[in-house]
Coordinates of C-alpha atoms in Angstrom, one line a residue:
Chain A
X202 CA -98.4 -59.8 185.3
X203 CA -98.2 -58.0 182.1
X204 CA -94.7 -57.4 183.1
X205 CA -93.7 -60.6 184.1
X206 CA -95.2 -62.2 180.5
X207 CA -93.3 -59.5 178.8
X208 CA -90.1 -60.7 180.6
X209 CA -90.9 -64.0 180.4
X210 CA -91.0 -64.1 176.4
X211 CA -88.2 -61.7 176.1
X212 CA -85.9 -64.6 177.3
X213 CA -87.8 -67.1 175.0
X214 CA -86.9 -64.7 172.3
X215 CA -83.5 -64.6 173.7
X216 CA -82.6 -68.4 174.2
X217 CA -84.3 -69.0 170.5
X218 CA -81.6 -66.6 169.4
X219 CA -78.8 -68.7 170.9
X220 CA -79.9 -71.6 169.7
X221 CA -80.4 -70.4 166.0
X222 CA -76.9 -69.2 166.6
X223 CA -75.3 -73.0 167.6
X224 CA -77.7 -74.8 164.9
X225 CA -76.5 -72.1 162.1
X226 CA -72.8 -72.8 163.6
X227 CA -73.2 -76.6 163.0
X228 CA -74.2 -76.3 159.5
X229 CA -71.5 -73.2 158.7
X230 CA -69.1 -75.3 159.6
X231 CA -69.4 -78.9 158.9
X232 CA -71.6 -78.7 155.6
X233 CA -70.5 -77.6 152.7
X234 CA -73.6 -77.1 150.0
X235 CA -72.1 -76.8 147.1
X236 CA -70.2 -80.0 147.4
X237 CA -73.7 -81.4 148.4
X238 CA -75.6 -79.7 145.5
X239 CA -73.0 -79.7 142.5
X240 CA -71.6 -83.3 140.8
X241 CA -68.2 -84.7 140.5
X242 CA -68.0 -82.9 137.3
X243 CA -68.5 -79.4 138.2
X244 CA -65.8 -77.4 137.9
X245 CA -63.5 -75.0 140.1
X246 CA -64.1 -71.9 138.7
X247 CA -68.2 -73.2 138.6
X248 CA -67.9 -73.5 142.5
X249 CA -66.7 -70.4 143.4
X250 CA -69.1 -68.8 141.4
X251 CA -71.8 -71.1 143.0
X252 CA -70.2 -70.2 146.6
X253 CA -70.2 -66.4 145.5
X254 CA -74.0 -67.2 144.2
X255 CA -75.4 -68.6 147.6
X256 CA -73.5 -65.6 149.5
X257 CA -71.0 -68.4 151.0
X258 CA -68.1 -66.2 151.1
X259 CA -70.1 -64.0 153.1
X260 CA -68.9 -62.8 156.9
X261 CA -70.7 -65.4 159.5
X262 CA -72.7 -63.2 161.1
X263 CA -74.6 -61.3 157.7
X264 CA -75.0 -65.4 157.0
X265 CA -76.3 -65.9 160.1
X266 CA -79.0 -63.5 159.6
X267 CA -80.0 -64.2 156.6
X268 CA -80.4 -68.0 158.4
X269 CA -82.4 -66.1 161.2
X270 CA -84.7 -64.4 158.0
X271 CA -85.5 -67.2 156.9
X272 CA -86.0 -69.3 160.2
X273 CA -89.0 -66.4 161.2
X274 CA -90.5 -67.5 157.6
X275 CA -90.4 -70.6 158.4
X276 CA -87.3 -71.9 156.1
X277 CA -84.6 -74.1 157.4
X278 CA -82.7 -74.5 154.5
X279 CA -82.7 -77.8 152.4
X280 CA -81.8 -81.3 153.1
X281 CA -79.2 -82.6 151.6
X282 CA -80.5 -86.0 151.5
X283 CA -83.6 -85.7 150.6
X284 CA -83.3 -82.6 148.1
X285 CA -86.5 -80.7 150.1
X286 CA -86.7 -78.2 152.1
X287 CA -85.8 -79.3 155.6
X288 CA -89.0 -78.1 157.4
X289 CA -91.3 -79.6 155.2
X290 CA -89.5 -82.9 155.9
X291 CA -89.8 -82.2 159.8
X292 CA -93.6 -81.3 159.2
X293 CA -94.3 -84.6 157.2
X294 CA -92.5 -86.6 160.1
X295 CA -94.0 -84.2 163.0
X296 CA -97.4 -85.9 163.4
X297 CA -95.7 -89.2 163.9
X298 CA -93.6 -87.8 166.8
X299 CA -96.6 -86.3 167.7
X300 CA -99.1 -88.8 168.5
X301 CA -97.0 -90.6 170.2
X302 CA -96.4 -88.3 172.9
X303 CA -100.4 -87.7 172.9
X304 CA -100.6 -91.7 173.2
X305 CA -98.3 -91.6 176.1
X306 CA -99.4 -88.9 177.8
X307 CA -103.0 -90.3 177.9
X308 CA -101.7 -93.4 179.2
X309 CA -99.5 -91.7 181.9
X310 CA -102.8 -89.6 182.7
X311 CA -104.7 -92.8 183.4
X312 CA -102.5 -94.3 185.0
X313 CA -100.8 -92.6 187.0
X314 CA -103.8 -90.6 189.2
X315 CA -105.5 -93.5 190.1
X316 CA -101.8 -95.4 191.2
X317 CA -100.8 -91.9 192.9
X318 CA -103.9 -91.4 195.1
X319 CA -104.0 -94.8 196.2
X320 CA -100.9 -95.1 197.1
X321 CA -101.4 -91.6 199.2
X322 CA -104.5 -93.0 200.8
X323 CA -103.3 -96.1 201.7
X324 CA -99.5 -96.1 201.9
X325 CA -98.8 -99.3 204.1
X326 CA -100.9 -101.5 201.8
X327 CA -99.2 -104.0 199.9
X328 CA -100.6 -102.8 197.1
X329 CA -98.9 -99.5 197.2
X330 CA -95.8 -100.8 198.7
X331 CA -95.6 -103.3 195.1
X332 CA -96.4 -100.5 193.1
X333 CA -93.9 -97.8 194.7
X334 CA -91.1 -100.8 194.5
X335 CA -92.4 -101.3 190.5
X336 CA -92.0 -97.8 190.2
X337 CA -87.8 -97.7 191.7
X338 CA -87.2 -100.4 188.9
X339 CA -89.2 -98.6 186.8
X340 CA -87.0 -95.6 186.7
X341 CA -83.9 -97.3 186.5
X342 CA -84.9 -99.7 183.4
X343 CA -83.4 -97.7 180.2
X344 CA -86.0 -96.8 178.0
X345 CA -85.2 -98.8 175.0
X346 CA -85.0 -101.6 177.1
X347 CA -88.4 -101.6 178.4
X348 CA -89.3 -101.2 174.6
X349 CA -87.3 -104.4 173.7
X350 CA -88.8 -106.4 176.6
X351 CA -92.3 -105.3 175.4
X352 CA -91.7 -106.5 172.2
X353 CA -90.4 -109.6 173.0
X354 CA -93.6 -110.6 175.1
X355 CA -95.8 -109.1 173.1
X356 CA -94.5 -109.6 169.7
X357 CA -92.8 -112.4 169.6
X358 CA -94.4 -114.5 172.4
X359 CA -97.6 -113.9 172.3
X360 CA -97.8 -112.2 168.3
X361 CA -100.4 -109.9 169.2
X362 CA -99.2 -106.8 168.4
X363 CA -96.8 -105.5 165.2
X364 CA -93.3 -104.8 166.4
X365 CA -92.0 -101.9 164.3
X366 CA -93.9 -99.1 161.7
X367 CA -96.8 -97.2 161.6
X368 CA -98.8 -100.0 159.6
X369 CA -100.1 -99.1 156.2
X370 CA -103.8 -97.8 156.9
X371 CA -102.9 -94.1 157.9
X372 CA -105.8 -91.5 157.7
X373 CA -105.2 -88.8 155.9
X374 CA -106.0 -85.4 158.2
X375 CA -106.1 -81.7 157.1
X376 CA -105.8 -82.1 153.5
X377 CA -102.8 -84.9 153.9
X378 CA -100.7 -82.6 155.8
X379 CA -101.2 -85.2 158.8
X380 CA -101.1 -88.7 158.6
X381 CA -103.4 -90.3 161.3
X382 CA -103.2 -94.1 162.9
X383 CA -105.2 -92.8 165.7
X384 CA -108.7 -93.8 163.5
X385 CA -107.7 -97.3 162.2
X386 CA -107.3 -100.2 164.4
X387 CA -104.1 -101.1 162.4
X388 CA -103.0 -97.7 163.3
X389 CA -103.8 -98.6 167.0
X390 CA -101.9 -101.6 167.2
X391 CA -99.1 -100.3 166.0
X392 CA -99.1 -97.3 168.7
X393 CA -99.6 -99.5 171.7
X394 CA -95.8 -101.2 172.1
X395 CA -94.4 -97.8 171.1
X396 CA -96.8 -95.7 173.2
X397 CA -96.2 -97.9 176.5
X398 CA -92.4 -98.0 176.5
X399 CA -92.6 -93.9 175.9
X400 CA -94.8 -93.9 178.8
X401 CA -93.2 -96.0 181.1
X402 CA -89.8 -93.5 181.3
X403 CA -92.1 -90.8 183.0
X404 CA -94.7 -93.0 184.7
X405 CA -92.8 -93.7 188.0
X406 CA -92.1 -90.2 188.4
X407 CA -95.3 -88.7 187.8
X408 CA -97.0 -91.6 190.4
X409 CA -94.6 -90.2 193.0
X410 CA -95.3 -86.8 192.3
X411 CA -98.7 -87.1 192.7
X412 CA -98.4 -89.2 195.3
X413 CA -96.0 -86.9 197.6
X414 CA -98.5 -83.9 196.5
X415 CA -101.3 -85.4 197.8
X416 CA -99.8 -87.0 201.0
X417 CA -99.4 -83.7 201.6
X418 CA -102.5 -82.1 200.8
X419 CA -104.5 -85.1 203.1
X420 CA -102.0 -83.2 205.8
X421 CA -103.7 -80.1 205.4
X422 CA -106.2 -78.3 207.9
X423 CA -109.1 -78.3 205.3
X424 CA -109.4 -81.6 204.4
X425 CA -109.4 -82.6 208.2
X426 CA -112.3 -80.5 208.6
X427 CA -114.2 -81.5 205.2
X428 CA -113.9 -85.1 206.9
X429 CA -115.1 -83.9 210.5
X430 CA -117.8 -82.1 208.7
X431 CA -119.0 -85.5 207.1
X432 CA -118.3 -85.5 203.7
X433 CA -118.2 -88.4 201.9
X434 CA -114.6 -90.1 202.0
X435 CA -114.6 -90.0 197.9
X436 CA -115.4 -86.4 197.6
X437 CA -112.6 -85.1 200.2
X438 CA -110.1 -87.1 198.0
X439 CA -111.5 -86.0 194.6
X440 CA -112.9 -82.8 195.0
X441 CA -111.1 -81.0 197.8
X442 CA -107.8 -82.9 197.7
X443 CA -107.0 -83.9 194.3
X444 CA -108.0 -80.6 192.9
X445 CA -105.1 -79.1 195.1
X446 CA -102.8 -81.9 194.1
X447 CA -103.1 -80.7 190.1
X448 CA -101.0 -77.7 190.3
X449 CA -97.6 -78.9 190.4
X450 CA -99.0 -81.9 188.8
X451 CA -99.9 -79.8 185.5
X452 CA -96.6 -77.7 185.5
X453 CA -94.4 -80.6 185.9
X454 CA -96.2 -82.5 183.5
X455 CA -96.4 -79.3 180.9
X456 CA -92.4 -79.5 181.1
X457 CA -92.0 -83.5 181.2
X458 CA -94.2 -83.3 177.4
X459 CA -91.1 -81.4 176.1
X460 CA -88.6 -83.9 177.7
X461 CA -90.4 -86.8 176.4
X462 CA -89.8 -85.8 173.0
X463 CA -86.2 -86.5 173.7
X464 CA -87.0 -90.0 174.3
X465 CA -89.2 -90.6 171.1
X466 CA -85.3 -90.3 169.7
X467 CA -84.8 -93.5 171.3
X468 CA -88.4 -95.3 171.5
X469 CA -88.2 -94.6 167.5
X470 CA -85.1 -95.9 166.9
X471 CA -86.4 -99.5 168.3
X472 CA -89.6 -99.5 166.7
X473 CA -88.6 -97.9 163.3
X474 CA -91.4 -95.1 163.7
X475 CA -91.1 -92.9 160.9
X476 CA -91.6 -89.9 163.2
X477 CA -88.6 -86.9 164.0
X478 CA -86.4 -88.3 166.2
X479 CA -85.7 -91.1 163.4
X480 CA -85.5 -89.1 160.8
X481 CA -82.6 -87.0 163.0
X482 CA -80.4 -90.4 163.7
X483 CA -81.2 -90.9 159.4
X484 CA -79.6 -87.6 158.7
X485 CA -76.9 -88.0 161.5
X486 CA -75.7 -91.4 160.0
X487 CA -76.0 -89.7 156.3
X488 CA -73.9 -86.8 157.5
X489 CA -77.0 -84.3 156.3
X490 CA -75.9 -81.6 158.7
X491 CA -78.6 -78.9 157.0
X492 CA -81.4 -81.4 158.7
X493 CA -79.5 -82.0 161.8
X494 CA -79.3 -78.0 162.3
X495 CA -82.7 -77.6 160.8
X496 CA -84.2 -80.4 163.4
X497 CA -82.0 -78.9 166.5
X498 CA -83.7 -75.8 165.8
X499 CA -87.1 -76.9 165.4
X500 CA -87.2 -79.3 168.9
X501 CA -85.5 -75.9 170.4
X502 CA -88.3 -74.1 169.3
X503 CA -91.2 -76.3 170.9
X504 CA -89.0 -76.9 173.8
X505 CA -88.8 -73.2 174.3
X506 CA -92.8 -72.7 173.6
X507 CA -93.7 -75.5 176.0
X508 CA -91.4 -74.0 178.7
X509 CA -92.6 -70.2 178.3
X510 CA -96.3 -71.5 178.0
X511 CA -96.0 -74.1 181.3
X512 CA -94.4 -70.7 183.1
X513 CA -97.1 -68.3 182.3
X514 CA -99.6 -70.4 182.9
X515 CA -98.4 -71.0 186.1
X516 CA -97.4 -67.3 186.2
X517 CA -101.2 -66.9 186.1
X518 CA -102.9 -69.1 189.0
X519 CA -99.9 -68.7 191.1
X520 CA -99.1 -65.2 191.9
X521 CA -95.7 -66.2 194.3
X522 CA -94.1 -67.4 191.2
X523 CA -94.7 -63.8 190.2
X524 CA -93.4 -61.9 193.3
X525 CA -90.1 -64.2 193.6
X526 CA -89.4 -63.4 190.2
X527 CA -89.4 -59.7 190.3
X528 CA -87.1 -59.6 193.3
Chain B
X156 CA -57.1 -97.9 215.9
X157 CA -59.0 -95.3 217.5
X158 CA -60.6 -94.4 213.9
X159 CA -62.0 -97.8 213.4
X160 CA -63.3 -98.2 216.7
X161 CA -65.2 -94.9 216.0
X162 CA -66.2 -95.7 212.6
X163 CA -67.8 -99.3 214.1
X164 CA -69.9 -96.7 217.1
X165 CA -71.1 -94.4 214.6
X166 CA -74.4 -93.8 213.6
X167 CA -73.6 -93.7 210.0
X168 CA -72.5 -97.5 209.9
X169 CA -75.5 -98.2 212.4
X170 CA -78.2 -97.1 210.5
X171 CA -76.8 -98.3 207.4
X172 CA -76.4 -102.0 208.7
X173 CA -80.2 -101.9 210.2
X174 CA -81.5 -101.2 206.3
X175 CA -80.9 -104.9 204.5
X176 CA -81.9 -102.9 200.9
X177 CA -79.1 -100.7 200.9
X178 CA -76.5 -103.4 202.5
X179 CA -77.7 -105.9 199.6
X180 CA -77.5 -103.3 197.1
X181 CA -74.0 -102.2 198.2
X182 CA -72.5 -105.5 198.1
X183 CA -74.0 -106.1 194.8
X184 CA -72.6 -102.9 193.7
X185 CA -68.7 -103.8 195.1
X186 CA -69.0 -107.5 193.6
X187 CA -70.2 -105.8 190.4
X188 CA -68.0 -103.1 190.3
X189 CA -64.8 -105.4 191.7
X190 CA -65.6 -108.2 188.6
X191 CA -65.8 -105.3 186.1
X192 CA -62.3 -104.2 186.9
X193 CA -61.1 -107.3 187.5
X194 CA -62.1 -108.4 184.0
X195 CA -58.9 -108.5 182.3
X196 CA -57.9 -111.5 185.0
X197 CA -61.4 -113.2 185.9
X198 CA -63.4 -113.2 182.3
X199 CA -62.7 -116.4 180.6
X200 CA -62.4 -114.7 176.9
X201 CA -60.6 -111.6 175.9
X202 CA -63.0 -110.0 173.9
X203 CA -60.2 -107.3 172.5
X204 CA -57.9 -110.1 171.4
X205 CA -58.9 -111.3 167.8
X206 CA -56.7 -114.3 168.1
X207 CA -59.1 -115.7 170.6
X208 CA -62.3 -115.2 168.5
X209 CA -63.6 -117.7 166.2
X210 CA -66.1 -117.1 163.9
X211 CA -67.4 -120.3 163.9
X212 CA -68.6 -120.1 167.6
X213 CA -70.8 -117.2 166.5
X214 CA -74.1 -117.0 168.1
X215 CA -73.6 -119.7 170.4
X216 CA -77.0 -120.1 172.5
X217 CA -76.1 -120.6 176.3
X218 CA -74.3 -123.2 178.0
X219 CA -77.5 -124.7 179.6
X220 CA -79.5 -125.2 176.1
X221 CA -79.2 -127.8 173.7
X222 CA -77.0 -126.3 171.3
X223 CA -75.2 -124.7 173.8
X224 CA -70.9 -124.9 174.3
X225 CA -69.3 -126.0 177.7
X226 CA -66.9 -123.1 176.5
X227 CA -69.3 -120.3 176.8
X228 CA -71.4 -119.9 179.6
X229 CA -74.0 -117.3 178.5
X230 CA -73.6 -118.0 174.9
X231 CA -71.8 -115.8 172.2
X232 CA -72.4 -112.8 169.9
X233 CA -72.7 -112.5 166.1
X234 CA -68.5 -111.8 165.8
X235 CA -68.3 -115.0 168.2
X236 CA -67.2 -113.4 171.3
X237 CA -68.0 -115.1 174.5
X238 CA -70.8 -112.8 176.3
X239 CA -70.4 -113.5 179.5
X240 CA -66.4 -111.8 179.1
X241 CA -67.6 -108.6 176.8
X242 CA -70.4 -108.1 179.4
X243 CA -67.5 -107.8 181.9
X244 CA -65.0 -105.3 179.6
X245 CA -68.3 -103.3 178.5
X246 CA -69.4 -103.3 182.3
X247 CA -65.9 -101.9 183.1
X248 CA -66.2 -99.4 180.0
X249 CA -69.7 -98.3 181.3
X250 CA -68.4 -97.6 185.1
X251 CA -65.2 -96.2 183.9
X252 CA -67.8 -93.5 181.6
X253 CA -70.4 -92.8 184.8
X254 CA -68.1 -91.9 187.2
X255 CA -66.0 -89.7 184.8
X256 CA -69.0 -88.3 183.7
X257 CA -70.0 -87.7 187.1
X258 CA -66.6 -86.3 188.5
X259 CA -66.2 -83.7 185.6
X260 CA -70.0 -82.8 186.4
X261 CA -69.6 -82.1 189.8
X262 CA -66.7 -80.3 189.3
X263 CA -68.1 -77.9 186.9
X264 CA -70.9 -77.6 189.3
X265 CA -69.3 -77.2 192.2
X266 CA -67.2 -74.5 190.6
X267 CA -70.3 -72.9 188.9
X268 CA -72.8 -72.9 192.1
X269 CA -69.8 -71.7 193.9
X270 CA -69.1 -68.7 191.9
X271 CA -72.5 -68.0 191.7
X272 CA -73.6 -68.7 195.4
X273 CA -70.8 -66.5 196.8
X274 CA -70.4 -63.5 194.7
X275 CA -74.3 -63.6 193.7
X276 CA -75.6 -60.8 191.8
X277 CA -75.1 -60.4 188.0
X278 CA -72.6 -63.4 187.8
X279 CA -75.3 -65.5 189.9
X280 CA -78.2 -64.5 187.9
X281 CA -76.1 -65.2 184.2
X282 CA -74.8 -68.7 185.7
X283 CA -78.1 -69.5 187.1
X284 CA -80.2 -68.4 184.0
X285 CA -78.0 -70.6 181.9
X286 CA -78.5 -73.4 183.8
X287 CA -82.2 -73.2 184.2
X288 CA -82.4 -72.9 180.6
X289 CA -79.9 -75.7 180.0
X290 CA -82.0 -77.8 182.5
X291 CA -85.1 -76.6 180.7
X292 CA -84.1 -78.6 177.7
X293 CA -84.0 -82.3 178.5
X294 CA -80.1 -83.7 179.6
X295 CA -80.7 -86.3 177.0
X296 CA -81.5 -83.8 174.0
X297 CA -78.2 -82.2 175.3
X298 CA -76.3 -85.0 175.3
X299 CA -77.5 -86.0 172.0
X300 CA -77.1 -82.9 170.6
X301 CA -73.6 -82.5 171.7
X302 CA -72.7 -85.9 170.6
X303 CA -74.2 -85.6 167.1
X304 CA -71.9 -82.7 167.2
X305 CA -68.7 -84.1 168.0
X306 CA -69.2 -87.0 165.9
X307 CA -69.9 -84.6 163.0
X308 CA -67.1 -82.8 163.8
X309 CA -64.2 -85.0 164.6
X310 CA -65.6 -87.7 161.9
X311 CA -66.5 -91.4 162.7
X312 CA -63.4 -92.7 162.8
X313 CA -62.1 -90.2 165.5
X314 CA -65.1 -90.2 167.5
X315 CA -64.5 -94.2 167.7
X316 CA -61.0 -93.8 169.0
X317 CA -61.5 -91.0 171.5
X318 CA -65.3 -92.7 172.6
X319 CA -64.4 -92.8 176.3
X320 CA -63.2 -89.5 176.9
X321 CA -65.8 -87.9 174.5
X322 CA -68.5 -89.3 176.3
X323 CA -67.3 -88.4 179.6
X324 CA -67.5 -84.8 178.0
X325 CA -70.7 -85.0 176.6
X326 CA -72.5 -86.5 179.7
X327 CA -70.1 -84.1 181.4
X328 CA -71.5 -81.1 180.0
X329 CA -74.8 -81.9 179.7
X330 CA -75.8 -82.5 183.3
X331 CA -73.5 -80.1 185.1
X332 CA -76.5 -77.6 186.1
X333 CA -78.2 -80.1 188.5
X334 CA -75.0 -80.1 190.9
X335 CA -74.5 -75.9 190.6
X336 CA -77.9 -75.5 191.4
X337 CA -77.5 -77.5 195.1
X338 CA -74.3 -76.6 195.5
X339 CA -75.2 -72.6 195.2
X340 CA -78.6 -73.3 197.1
X341 CA -76.1 -74.7 199.8
X342 CA -73.4 -71.7 199.7
X343 CA -76.5 -68.9 200.1
X344 CA -77.0 -71.1 203.0
X345 CA -73.3 -71.0 204.4
X346 CA -72.3 -67.7 203.3
X347 CA -74.8 -65.8 206.4
X348 CA -73.4 -68.0 208.8
X349 CA -71.0 -66.8 211.5
X350 CA -67.9 -68.6 210.8
X351 CA -67.7 -67.2 207.1
X352 CA -68.1 -63.8 208.7
X353 CA -65.6 -64.8 211.0
X354 CA -63.4 -66.0 208.3
X355 CA -63.9 -62.5 206.9
X356 CA -63.0 -60.5 209.9
X357 CA -59.5 -62.1 210.0
X358 CA -59.1 -61.0 206.6
X359 CA -59.0 -64.3 204.8
X360 CA -59.6 -64.2 200.9
X361 CA -62.8 -64.9 199.7
X362 CA -61.0 -67.9 197.3
X363 CA -59.8 -69.3 200.5
X364 CA -63.4 -69.0 202.2
X365 CA -65.1 -70.0 199.5
X366 CA -63.2 -73.1 199.1
X367 CA -61.8 -74.2 202.6
X368 CA -64.7 -73.0 204.5
X369 CA -67.8 -72.9 202.8
X370 CA -66.9 -76.1 200.3
X371 CA -66.4 -78.8 202.6
X372 CA -70.1 -77.5 204.2
X373 CA -71.9 -78.3 201.2
X374 CA -70.7 -81.9 200.0
X375 CA -73.5 -83.3 201.9
X376 CA -75.9 -82.7 199.0
X377 CA -73.2 -83.0 196.6
X378 CA -72.8 -86.6 197.6
X379 CA -76.6 -87.5 197.3
X380 CA -77.2 -86.0 193.8
X381 CA -73.3 -87.9 193.2
X382 CA -74.8 -91.2 193.7
X383 CA -77.9 -90.6 191.6
X384 CA -75.8 -89.1 189.1
X385 CA -73.8 -92.0 188.5
X386 CA -76.4 -93.9 187.8
X387 CA -78.1 -91.4 185.4
X388 CA -74.8 -91.3 183.5
X389 CA -74.7 -95.0 183.1
X390 CA -78.0 -94.8 181.6
X391 CA -77.2 -91.8 179.6
X392 CA -74.2 -93.4 177.8
X393 CA -76.5 -96.9 177.2
X394 CA -78.6 -94.7 175.5
X395 CA -76.8 -93.0 173.2
X396 CA -74.7 -95.8 172.6
X397 CA -77.9 -97.5 171.5
X398 CA -78.8 -94.7 169.1
X399 CA -75.1 -95.1 167.9
X400 CA -73.7 -92.2 169.1
X401 CA -71.7 -94.2 171.8
X402 CA -69.0 -97.2 172.7
X403 CA -67.9 -98.7 169.3
X404 CA -69.3 -102.4 168.8
X405 CA -65.4 -103.1 168.6
X406 CA -64.9 -102.0 172.2
X407 CA -68.6 -102.5 173.4
X408 CA -70.0 -100.6 176.5
X409 CA -73.3 -102.4 177.7
X410 CA -75.5 -99.8 175.9
X411 CA -73.5 -101.1 172.9
X412 CA -74.2 -105.0 173.4
X413 CA -77.5 -104.4 173.7
X414 CA -77.9 -102.3 170.4
X415 CA -75.5 -105.3 168.8
X416 CA -77.8 -107.5 170.4
X417 CA -81.1 -105.6 169.1
X418 CA -80.2 -106.5 165.3
X419 CA -80.3 -110.3 166.4
X420 CA -83.3 -109.9 168.7
X421 CA -86.2 -110.8 166.2
X422 CA -84.5 -113.7 165.2
X423 CA -84.5 -115.5 168.3
X424 CA -81.3 -115.1 170.0
X425 CA -82.4 -113.3 172.6
X426 CA -79.0 -113.9 175.0
X427 CA -77.0 -111.3 173.1
X428 CA -79.5 -108.1 174.4
X429 CA -80.8 -110.1 177.2
X430 CA -77.6 -110.5 179.9
X431 CA -76.5 -107.2 179.3
X432 CA -79.5 -105.3 179.2
X433 CA -80.3 -107.9 182.5
X434 CA -76.8 -106.9 184.1
X435 CA -77.1 -102.6 183.0
X436 CA -80.6 -103.3 185.1
X437 CA -79.5 -104.5 188.3
X438 CA -76.2 -102.2 187.9
X439 CA -78.4 -99.4 188.0
X440 CA -81.1 -100.6 190.4
X441 CA -78.3 -101.2 192.6
X442 CA -76.7 -97.6 192.6
X443 CA -80.7 -96.4 193.0
X444 CA -81.3 -98.0 195.8
X445 CA -77.7 -97.0 197.4
X446 CA -78.5 -93.4 196.7
X447 CA -82.0 -93.6 198.1
X448 CA -80.7 -94.7 201.3
X449 CA -78.1 -92.3 201.2
X450 CA -80.5 -89.5 200.9
X451 CA -82.6 -90.3 203.7
X452 CA -80.0 -91.0 205.7
X453 CA -78.1 -87.7 204.9
X454 CA -81.5 -85.5 204.5
X455 CA -81.5 -83.7 208.2
X456 CA -85.4 -83.2 207.2
X457 CA -86.1 -86.6 206.7
X458 CA -83.8 -87.4 209.7
X459 CA -85.6 -85.6 212.0
X460 CA -88.8 -86.4 211.4

């Protein structure tokens, strides 16, 4: 087990190094910090001196080493657009994205578990057929179209929910480092539509997964035995069968949590949600290469951490993975 | 004639015709594809020709609404282009990118999967680790980053000129691991069979065995993934276009039409977004349903059960 964890972490470190290299290469080749930092009136000699001072004439590997050293200390360079450290800006935007992801995960959890179980237990009823049909269509609707559809129904037609932004009543947490929309009614109404549209992309997948796993478990001998023993049907379902479907659901869920961050870019664009994805697109439009590469490294880091943790947890609970990995 | 008769009697056609959903989705798909590629012939206007566009026609609602005009069945967008025509042309762009990117993915995936599965060991470990790592990132994220890098590297103007090949490249590079993994798995299974051994005993080279003997036997799963991947690529392209990394509005795909319409959506001009969006969903649902049927038919596990 120990060897498995070490190998997994080592792999994560290698992947992170590659990502930082890519991120740095982008910044190195497309951005010119001297041009961004100095004004029009600065002379050519001044610029050259500045280049030397910033170490921009050093070989690529030396500069990458410096970038890595900074990144490990949480310094990902300056944003040209905001004239502030990129890390500070990303951390300022991260809570908005995290709240969106958390809210969407909660929606997925609340809806997919009962629907998935129901569809597995009564596969022939019209209601489960309806759910499965909706999930086929749900997979086929791009997330931004779902978002537009939700806006047109709930904001434009009915006028119940706001269509963009996070509202003005945010609660500062941790000394203002995390502006939260969870604690005011205004914040929650702003959250509903973005979270719903973000969850729409994963919901069909989870319903199908839970249904498939549950169906398989219900065929198992021990479920039949539990039924034969005369246990109450709901107890067989929830306590005996569902517990064993949780394992694959949790692993897939962990990985999907990371993938959801990618979809936040789309959701945040539609709802002008002031999170990381929105910031990334703004950086792209204003060609703020420094902030872009910082975002790449940061998001890459989140992905790698999530995947590594999920793998290790899976290895802990399922010994087959560890042994298969050893070869 | 003989081949036609054999095709008529085969189980494939029989089971296809017995499934109304599969027949329906293929019919929709064929109609849409033909309409898209015949766009220059059947579209009422040419959105690429500035001479036919009149800015005074801008934002005309669909023909059946009170302010609608007979000339524009589904209304016009903010630049005065006929929505129906731009949709047909846009669908053509979407389909070209979807098929092109899938072919590129399959090409990369087959080469990687074949060599990983056939040669095994170090090469296999390296290539599959690479595929795993790339898959663990969302394909969307990879596509968004690749698109962003290309756009920064070549400049906005160049990116727009070469948007179609760029998007094919971006989506192709983002999603090849799907193919590589599947091909590798079937190659591993095929490699152990006797015909491969026989081919080796005859003294055939490994390249010939790989391409002429093993590859044809791994193509069934490749076909199944391909259909789903075409839908995924069309969706991916639409997503990239929607965030401004895809087709420019001067040569719109379905995604950039939706994006362009979204700016006017909240001010009540719903038709600019709605029709391209509905067409996109219809296209993807049709491909997915057909893909589902193909998967169920070709998957021997389900086939027996």
